[in-house]
XYZ file of C-alpha atoms in Angstrom:
145
model
C -4.250 -24.035 12.258
C -3.649 -20.414 13.918
C -6.409 -18.139 15.954
C -7.527 -14.469 14.691
C -9.317 -12.513 16.392
C -10.943 -9.011 14.622
C -13.301 -6.475 15.262
C -15.323 -4.238 13.600
C -14.420 -1.146 12.095
C -16.696 1.404 14.428
C -19.453 3.528 12.087
C -18.362 6.392 10.544
C -19.527 8.787 13.266
C -18.277 7.475 16.098
C -14.568 7.811 14.554
C -12.007 8.890 17.083
C -9.571 11.732 15.521
C -5.950 13.094 16.856
C -4.460 15.353 16.860
C -0.419 16.736 16.740
C 1.538 19.469 16.491
C 4.197 18.221 14.748
C 6.196 21.284 15.207
C 6.647 20.025 18.815
C 5.700 16.908 17.968
C 7.277 15.439 14.679
C 6.053 11.217 15.684
C 2.790 11.965 16.571
C 3.660 11.370 20.563
C 1.496 13.367 22.075
C -2.402 12.628 20.886
C -3.533 17.080 22.340
C -7.874 16.455 20.499
C -8.088 16.146 24.802
C -6.881 19.210 25.460
C -7.782 21.092 22.811
C -11.195 20.739 21.493
C -11.964 23.916 19.464
C -8.695 22.764 17.637
C -9.602 19.779 16.606
C -12.803 20.771 15.681
C -10.861 23.756 13.444
C -9.484 20.818 11.629
C -12.319 18.567 11.277
C -14.165 21.426 9.604
C -11.055 22.269 6.993
C -10.531 18.205 6.251
C -13.956 18.143 5.212
C -13.892 21.438 3.514
C -10.538 20.378 0.889
C -11.856 16.261 1.147
C -15.060 18.202 -0.531
C -13.364 20.593 -2.750
C -10.830 18.330 -4.401
C -13.426 15.160 -4.835
C -11.069 12.873 -2.299
C -14.202 12.504 0.448
C -12.848 8.539 1.010
C -13.820 8.334 4.530
C -14.867 4.629 4.978
C -14.652 1.343 6.346
C -13.735 0.010 3.578
C -9.947 0.562 3.182
C -9.373 -3.183 1.875
C -11.680 -3.779 -0.273
C -10.900 -0.875 -2.519
C -7.055 -2.063 -2.347
C -8.083 -4.634 -4.028
C -10.673 -3.323 -7.048
C -10.131 -3.461 -10.628
C -8.495 0.478 -11.522
C -8.045 1.425 -14.768
C -4.495 -0.389 -16.474
C -2.431 -0.645 -19.644
C -1.947 -4.285 -18.338
C -5.499 -5.060 -17.783
C -6.269 -8.387 -19.574
C -2.868 -9.420 -21.302
C -1.211 -12.561 -19.587
C 1.904 -12.494 -21.241
C 4.517 -9.505 -20.094
C 8.106 -9.494 -22.086
C 10.672 -7.337 -20.666
C 14.537 -6.863 -21.965
C 16.995 -5.279 -20.866
C 16.713 -2.694 -18.021
C 13.312 -1.720 -15.966
C 13.261 0.141 -12.678
C 10.255 0.983 -11.382
C 7.739 -0.044 -13.141
C 4.948 1.446 -11.022
C 2.540 -2.068 -9.828
C -1.015 -0.699 -11.795
C 1.384 -0.875 -15.379
C 2.737 -4.809 -14.395
C 1.332 -8.368 -14.509
C -1.108 -8.610 -11.880
C -0.661 -11.418 -9.399
C -2.150 -11.158 -6.680
C -4.380 -14.004 -5.371
C -3.696 -16.061 -8.206
C -1.040 -18.416 -9.885
C 1.750 -17.798 -12.537
C 4.928 -18.748 -13.593
C 7.777 -16.878 -14.852
C 10.617 -17.602 -17.377
C 13.559 -15.658 -17.464
C 16.896 -16.090 -19.922
C 19.185 -14.533 -17.972
C 23.278 -14.528 -18.697
C 25.449 -15.916 -15.739
C 28.885 -14.555 -15.641
C 31.876 -16.801 -15.909
C 32.038 -18.161 -12.676
C 28.641 -17.931 -11.318
C 26.722 -14.813 -9.773
C 24.226 -13.853 -8.068
C 21.022 -11.008 -7.287
C 17.888 -9.721 -8.580
C 16.769 -10.793 -11.466
C 13.163 -9.219 -10.781
C 11.268 -8.107 -7.969
C 7.943 -6.614 -6.967
C 6.429 -5.680 -4.354
C 3.850 -3.900 -2.244
C 1.100 -2.759 0.853
C 0.143 -7.169 1.010
C 3.428 -8.361 -0.176
C 5.301 -9.761 -3.363
C 7.353 -11.687 -5.160
C 10.966 -11.953 -5.515
C 13.478 -13.649 -8.804
C 16.215 -14.327 -7.536
C 20.093 -16.004 -8.820
C 22.230 -17.735 -6.193
C 26.166 -17.575 -7.430
C 25.303 -21.779 -7.458
C 23.226 -20.242 -11.220
C 20.317 -21.713 -9.063
C 17.264 -19.596 -9.963
C 13.999 -19.485 -7.290
C 11.049 -17.301 -7.098
C 10.015 -16.396 -3.388
C 6.945 -14.758 -2.249
C 5.945 -12.821 0.683
């Protein structure tokens, strides 16, 4: 088994704020926070005001845990999903949740004379995903990353 090095996030009061002028520095390579403390305080105040106004002040260390927390979904409790035809852009919140669980998939695919290859279905995001792929030799497989 390999090694991993982790460090806990600092308390919220100790977060390091960065300040960039994206009109002149679109790649955010030059942090101006130390050079422009008044502008930093102005932007921090604006941040707090806007976060309070729109009730989205989620400034905490639980980002990863929140990303895995269940959310309301049209698919909650479903264990069988059937898709037909072309279905581009199914939002992950309305697709089967395969994160951290075993699953199986089957597909009826019309392979043209002489074979074919390409994606049957894919789903992916920030934490990984899966793909169902058919190769020219008519072998289909699912891969996860």
